[in-house]
Short mmCIF file of C-alpha atoms in Angstrom, two decimals:
data_model
loop_
_atom_site.label_atom_id
_atom_site.label_comp_id
_atom_site.label_asym_id
_atom_site.label_seq_id
_atom_site.Cartn_x
_atom_site.Cartn_y
_atom_site.Cartn_z
CA UNK P 1446 -8.32 -12.73 -15.93
CA UNK P 1447 -7.39 -9.92 -18.34
CA UNK P 1448 -9.78 -7.58 -16.55
CA UNK P 1449 -8.06 -8.29 -13.22
CA UNK P 1450 -4.62 -7.73 -14.76
CA UNK P 1451 -5.70 -4.40 -16.26
CA UNK P 1452 -7.08 -3.35 -12.87
CA UNK P 1453 -3.82 -4.34 -11.12
CA UNK P 1454 -1.74 -2.47 -13.71
CA UNK P 1455 -3.84 0.65 -13.14
CA UNK P 1456 -3.40 0.36 -9.36
CA UNK P 1457 0.38 -0.18 -9.69
CA UNK P 1458 0.60 2.82 -12.03
CA UNK P 1459 -1.29 4.97 -9.51
CA UNK P 1460 0.93 3.77 -6.66
CA UNK P 1461 4.19 4.41 -8.50
CA UNK P 1462 2.94 7.86 -9.58
CA UNK P 1463 2.15 8.83 -5.96
CA UNK P 1464 5.55 7.46 -4.91
CA UNK P 1465 7.28 9.50 -7.63
CA UNK P 1466 5.51 12.70 -6.53
CA UNK P 1467 6.85 12.12 -3.01
CA UNK P 1468 10.39 11.89 -4.33
CA UNK P 1469 10.36 14.67 -6.92
CA UNK P 1470 8.28 17.29 -5.09
CA UNK P 1471 9.38 16.83 -1.51
CA UNK P 1472 12.54 14.75 -1.04
CA UNK P 1473 14.99 15.10 -3.93
CA UNK P 1474 14.91 18.94 -4.00
CA UNK P 1475 15.77 18.98 -0.29
CA UNK P 1476 18.50 16.32 -0.68
CA UNK P 1477 16.56 14.00 1.63
CA UNK P 1478 17.55 10.35 1.19
CA UNK P 1479 14.52 8.23 2.08
CA UNK P 1480 16.16 4.83 1.77
CA UNK P 1481 16.04 2.17 -0.94
CA UNK P 1482 17.55 2.44 -4.41
CA UNK P 1483 15.73 5.72 -4.99
CA UNK P 1484 17.72 7.07 -2.06
CA UNK P 1485 20.94 5.81 -3.65
CA UNK P 1486 19.78 7.40 -6.92
CA UNK P 1487 19.31 10.73 -5.11
CA UNK P 1488 22.93 10.66 -3.94
CA UNK P 1489 24.14 9.71 -7.43
CA UNK P 1490 22.12 12.61 -8.88
CA UNK P 1491 23.80 15.18 -6.65
CA UNK P 1492 27.26 13.78 -7.42
CA UNK P 1493 26.97 13.12 -11.17
CA UNK P 1494 23.81 14.89 -12.35
CA UNK P 1495 22.30 11.63 -13.65
CA UNK P 1496 18.48 11.75 -13.13
CA UNK P 1497 17.27 9.61 -10.24
CA UNK P 1498 14.87 7.62 -12.43
CA UNK P 1499 17.66 6.59 -14.81
CA UNK P 1500 20.10 5.38 -12.13
CA UNK P 1501 17.20 3.70 -10.31
CA UNK P 1502 16.27 1.77 -13.46
CA UNK P 1503 19.87 0.76 -14.24
CA UNK P 1504 20.49 -0.51 -10.69
CA UNK P 1505 17.27 -2.54 -10.77
CA UNK P 1506 18.13 -4.03 -14.17
CA UNK P 1507 21.52 -5.16 -12.85
CA UNK P 1508 19.90 -6.65 -9.73
CA UNK P 1509 17.25 -8.42 -11.81
CA UNK P 1510 19.92 -10.00 -14.04
CA UNK P 1511 21.92 -11.16 -11.01
CA UNK P 1512 18.81 -12.46 -9.25
CA UNK P 1513 17.63 -14.38 -12.31
CA UNK P 1514 20.97 -16.18 -12.47
CA UNK P 1515 21.01 -16.97 -8.76
CA UNK P 1516 17.38 -17.72 -7.87
CA UNK P 1517 15.84 -18.27 -11.29
CA UNK P 1518 13.24 -16.40 -13.33
CA UNK P 1519 10.75 -16.01 -10.51
CA UNK P 1520 9.98 -12.36 -11.11
CA UNK P 1521 6.50 -11.64 -12.31
CA UNK P 1522 5.35 -9.08 -14.83
CA UNK P 1523 4.01 -6.86 -12.04
CA UNK P 1524 7.46 -6.45 -10.47
CA UNK P 1525 9.09 -5.56 -13.78
CA UNK P 1526 6.24 -3.18 -14.62
CA UNK P 1527 6.47 -1.58 -11.15
CA UNK P 1528 10.18 -0.91 -11.64
CA UNK P 1529 9.68 0.51 -15.15
CA UNK P 1530 6.72 2.64 -14.06
CA UNK P 1531 8.58 4.06 -11.05
CA UNK P 1532 11.59 4.90 -13.19
CA UNK P 1533 9.44 6.60 -15.85
CA UNK P 1534 7.48 8.78 -13.43
CA UNK P 1535 10.51 9.84 -11.38
CA UNK P 1536 12.47 10.70 -14.53
CA UNK P 1537 9.55 12.51 -16.19
CA UNK P 1538 8.52 14.51 -13.12
CA UNK P 1539 12.10 15.44 -12.24
CA UNK P 1540 12.39 17.23 -15.60
CA UNK P 1541 9.72 19.68 -14.48
CA UNK P 1542 9.88 19.58 -10.69
CA UNK P 1543 13.41 20.33 -9.55
CA UNK P 1544 12.79 22.90 -6.82
CA UNK P 1545 11.09 22.45 -3.43
CA UNK P 1546 7.32 22.91 -3.43
CA UNK P 1547 7.48 23.60 0.33
CA UNK P 1548 10.19 25.73 1.89
CA UNK P 1549 10.19 23.73 5.10
CA UNK P 1550 12.53 20.76 5.13
CA UNK P 1551 10.91 18.95 8.04
CA UNK P 1552 7.40 19.28 6.59
CA UNK P 1553 8.73 18.09 3.23
CA UNK P 1554 10.21 14.98 4.86
CA UNK P 1555 6.88 14.22 6.56
CA UNK P 1556 4.70 14.69 3.46
CA UNK P 1557 7.28 12.95 1.29
CA UNK P 1558 7.27 9.96 3.66
CA UNK P 1559 3.47 9.77 3.58
CA UNK P 1560 3.43 9.79 -0.23
CA UNK P 1561 6.27 7.26 -0.47
CA UNK P 1562 4.63 4.83 1.94
CA UNK P 1563 1.14 5.28 0.51
CA UNK P 1564 2.41 4.69 -3.03
CA UNK P 1565 4.30 1.54 -2.07
CA UNK P 1566 1.31 0.27 -0.10
CA UNK P 1567 -0.97 0.76 -3.11
CA UNK P 1568 1.49 -1.15 -5.31
CA UNK P 1569 1.59 -3.99 -2.75
CA UNK P 1570 -2.23 -4.15 -2.70
CA UNK P 1571 -2.14 -5.04 -6.41
CA UNK P 1572 0.48 -7.73 -5.81
CA UNK P 1573 3.20 -5.59 -7.37
CA UNK P 1574 6.63 -4.45 -6.28
CA UNK P 1575 9.03 -1.61 -7.01
CA UNK P 1576 12.10 -3.84 -6.81
CA UNK P 1577 15.15 -2.26 -5.22
CA UNK P 1578 16.28 -3.62 -1.87
CA UNK P 1579 13.54 -6.27 -2.05
CA UNK P 1580 15.51 -7.98 -4.82
CA UNK P 1581 18.71 -7.84 -2.74
CA UNK P 1582 16.86 -9.47 0.17
CA UNK P 1583 15.61 -12.25 -2.13
CA UNK P 1584 19.19 -12.92 -3.24
CA UNK P 1585 20.43 -13.03 0.37
CA UNK P 1586 17.58 -15.35 1.36
CA UNK P 1587 18.82 -17.83 -1.23
CA UNK P 1588 21.85 -18.48 0.98
CA UNK P 1589 20.77 -17.39 4.45
CA UNK P 1590 17.50 -17.50 6.36
CA UNK P 1591 17.08 -13.84 7.35
CA UNK P 1592 14.09 -11.67 8.16
CA UNK P 1593 13.17 -9.66 5.01
CA UNK P 1594 11.70 -6.79 7.04
CA UNK P 1595 14.73 -6.44 9.29
CA UNK P 1596 17.16 -6.79 6.39
CA UNK P 1597 15.42 -4.07 4.37
CA UNK P 1598 15.31 -1.87 7.47
CA UNK P 1599 19.07 -2.36 7.93
CA UNK P 1600 19.73 -1.49 4.28
CA UNK P 1601 17.70 1.70 4.63
CA UNK P 1602 19.60 2.67 7.78
CA UNK P 1603 22.91 2.22 5.96
CA UNK P 1604 21.78 4.04 2.80
CA UNK P 1605 20.42 7.04 4.72
CA UNK P 1606 23.44 7.14 7.02
CA UNK P 1607 25.86 7.08 4.07
CA UNK P 1608 24.28 10.29 2.74
CA UNK P 1609 26.48 12.14 5.23
CA UNK P 1610 29.51 11.48 3.00
CA UNK P 1611 27.73 13.24 0.12
CA UNK P 1612 25.91 16.12 1.84
CA UNK P 1613 27.99 16.46 5.03
CA UNK P 1614 24.87 17.14 7.08
CA UNK P 1615 23.59 15.27 10.13
CA UNK P 1616 20.35 17.22 9.76
CA UNK P 1617 19.75 15.63 6.35
CA UNK P 1618 20.29 12.18 7.87
CA UNK P 1619 17.74 12.87 10.61
CA UNK P 1620 15.18 14.01 8.02
CA UNK P 1621 15.91 10.84 6.07
CA UNK P 1622 15.15 8.68 9.11
CA UNK P 1623 11.95 10.68 9.75
CA UNK P 1624 10.91 9.98 6.15
CA UNK P 1625 11.74 6.27 6.51
CA UNK P 1626 9.68 5.91 9.71
CA UNK P 1627 6.65 7.75 8.33
CA UNK P 1628 6.88 5.87 5.03
CA UNK P 1629 6.82 2.50 6.82
CA UNK P 1630 3.83 3.56 8.91
CA UNK P 1631 1.95 4.84 5.84
CA UNK P 1632 2.59 1.58 3.99
CA UNK P 1633 1.19 -0.46 6.88
CA UNK P 1634 -1.80 1.88 7.12
CA UNK P 1635 -2.65 1.41 3.44
CA UNK P 1636 -2.23 -2.36 3.61
CA UNK P 1637 -4.25 -2.76 6.81
CA UNK P 1638 -6.89 -0.35 5.54
CA UNK P 1639 -7.38 -2.54 2.48
CA UNK P 1640 -7.90 -5.59 4.71
CA UNK P 1641 -10.08 -3.90 7.33
CA UNK P 1642 -13.44 -5.63 7.70
CA UNK P 1643 -16.83 -4.85 9.23
CA UNK P 1644 -19.31 -7.24 10.84
CA UNK P 1645 -22.99 -6.33 10.57
CA UNK P 1646 -26.13 -7.57 12.32
CA UNK P 1647 -29.18 -6.42 10.35
CA UNK P 1648 -32.68 -6.57 11.87
CA UNK P 1649 -35.34 -6.19 9.20
CA UNK P 1650 -38.60 -7.76 8.04
CA UNK P 1651 -37.17 -7.48 4.51
CA UNK P 1652 -34.27 -9.78 5.40
CA UNK P 1653 -34.79 -11.98 2.32
CA UNK P 1654 -34.46 -9.13 -0.19
CA UNK P 1655 -31.50 -7.61 1.66
CA UNK P 1656 -29.67 -10.96 1.96
CA UNK P 1657 -30.24 -11.80 -1.71
CA UNK P 1658 -28.90 -8.48 -2.96
CA UNK P 1659 -25.82 -8.54 -0.69
CA UNK P 1660 -25.00 -11.99 -2.05
CA UNK P 1661 -25.63 -11.08 -5.70
CA UNK P 1662 -24.01 -7.62 -5.64
CA UNK P 1663 -20.95 -8.27 -3.47
CA UNK P 1664 -20.65 -12.06 -3.54
CA UNK P 1665 -20.41 -12.08 0.25
CA UNK P 1666 -21.78 -14.83 2.45
CA UNK P 1667 -24.86 -14.11 4.53
CA UNK P 1668 -26.05 -16.08 7.56
CA UNK P 1669 -29.58 -15.92 8.99
CA UNK P 1670 -29.80 -16.23 12.77
CA UNK P 1671 -33.06 -17.11 14.51
CA UNK P 1672 -33.82 -14.63 17.25
CA UNK P 1673 -36.65 -13.57 19.56
CA UNK P 1674 -37.47 -9.99 20.43
CA UNK P 1675 -37.80 -10.00 24.20
CA UNK P 1676 -40.08 -6.97 24.26
CA UNK P 1677 -42.49 -8.20 21.56
CA UNK P 1678 -41.85 -11.93 22.15
CA UNK P 1679 -41.85 -12.31 18.35
CA UNK P 1680 -39.48 -14.58 16.41
CA UNK P 1681 -37.48 -12.91 13.67
CA UNK P 1682 -34.50 -13.54 11.40
CA UNK P 1683 -31.31 -11.56 11.86
CA UNK P 1684 -28.80 -11.15 9.03
CA UNK P 1685 -25.15 -11.64 9.89
CA UNK P 1686 -22.59 -10.67 7.26
CA UNK P 1687 -18.95 -9.60 7.14
CA UNK P 1688 -17.64 -7.32 4.39
CA UNK P 1689 -14.56 -5.25 3.66
CA UNK P 1690 -14.81 -1.69 4.95
CA UNK P 1691 -14.68 -0.35 1.38
CA UNK P 1692 -17.81 -2.43 0.64
CA UNK P 1693 -19.76 -0.96 3.57
CA UNK P 1694 -21.38 1.96 1.65
CA UNK P 1695 -22.78 -0.53 -0.88
CA UNK P 1696 -24.29 -2.67 1.90
CA UNK P 1697 -25.86 0.36 3.58
CA UNK P 1698 -27.39 1.49 0.28
CA UNK P 1699 -28.87 -2.00 -0.20
CA UNK P 1700 -30.39 -1.95 3.30
CA UNK P 1701 -31.83 1.55 2.84
CA UNK P 1702 -33.28 0.55 -0.54
CA UNK P 1703 -35.34 -2.28 0.97
CA UNK P 1704 -35.98 -1.06 4.52
CA UNK P 1705 -35.30 2.50 5.67
CA UNK P 1706 -36.28 1.56 9.21
CA UNK P 1707 -33.92 -1.42 9.52
CA UNK P 1708 -31.98 -1.70 12.78
CA UNK P 1709 -28.24 -2.20 12.17
CA UNK P 1710 -25.45 -3.12 14.57
CA UNK P 1711 -21.96 -2.67 13.12
CA UNK P 1712 -18.47 -3.32 14.46
CA UNK P 1713 -14.89 -3.45 13.20
CA UNK P 1714 -13.32 -6.91 12.97
CA UNK P 1715 -9.63 -7.38 13.76
CA UNK P 1716 -9.16 -10.40 11.52
CA UNK P 1717 -11.28 -12.42 9.11
CA UNK P 1718 -10.01 -15.70 7.67
CA UNK P 1719 -11.69 -17.87 5.08
CA UNK P 1720 -13.07 -17.69 1.56
CA UNK P 1721 -13.08 -14.16 0.20
CA UNK P 1722 -10.86 -12.85 3.00
CA UNK P 1723 -7.41 -13.73 4.37
CA UNK P 1724 -5.82 -17.17 4.46
CA UNK P 1725 -4.52 -18.73 7.65
CA UNK P 1726 -0.73 -18.81 7.48
CA UNK P 1727 0.00 -20.60 10.77
#
């Protein structure tokens, strides 16, 4: 249990660090508001000079206090750590990185969006959260049954649009929307990539050794299918197994170790439900 928590903390730390790089290197120096409370913090920074990480932390603390009173103490350690980690990295990096690393505003909005979305996606993979508008949505859901995704999207639209009153630039708003769209796509890509699975049919005379090691090394289920080679008319066992795409190199190494001449058929699987994979939510 402790080992899993340490792993999740490391992943959340990595995700918030990547997210912070997106803000401090590519978005904040160009006055690009990418949505969320970090976007609000960017506007506050250019009006008052208060570092984005500080205002971001203060806003989240206020929201957490309000949410705890309204919906109870349902916030896990990972959410609180995600907020604190994001605030720390944005504040720390902004002390050293306060000028654009790229002198192309559009390219900065694209790369910034990729880093923002990738960072958030990594945090989500570990079951964490960076707070912000997610907390507001949870508060609203206490009283009204609304779609979290649509509500957060609406908040981001309003936050980015309101940047016009600070920067007086429609161009900045457009770059903000570009960042928001790319960030959302990058988040989905990271999350779907982590769930992507591969189905393998393995034809080998060493099927017993291969099946045993796949089970012991990865803990994945293996099914033996009785088949007949039509050319040789010989009966043989075929291994069927499904693994996460990130586990594929390990499976291929196991196969090569026992049978370099094994015949392998491999295909991507759109969805896998059951033990060790996703749960049916219908």
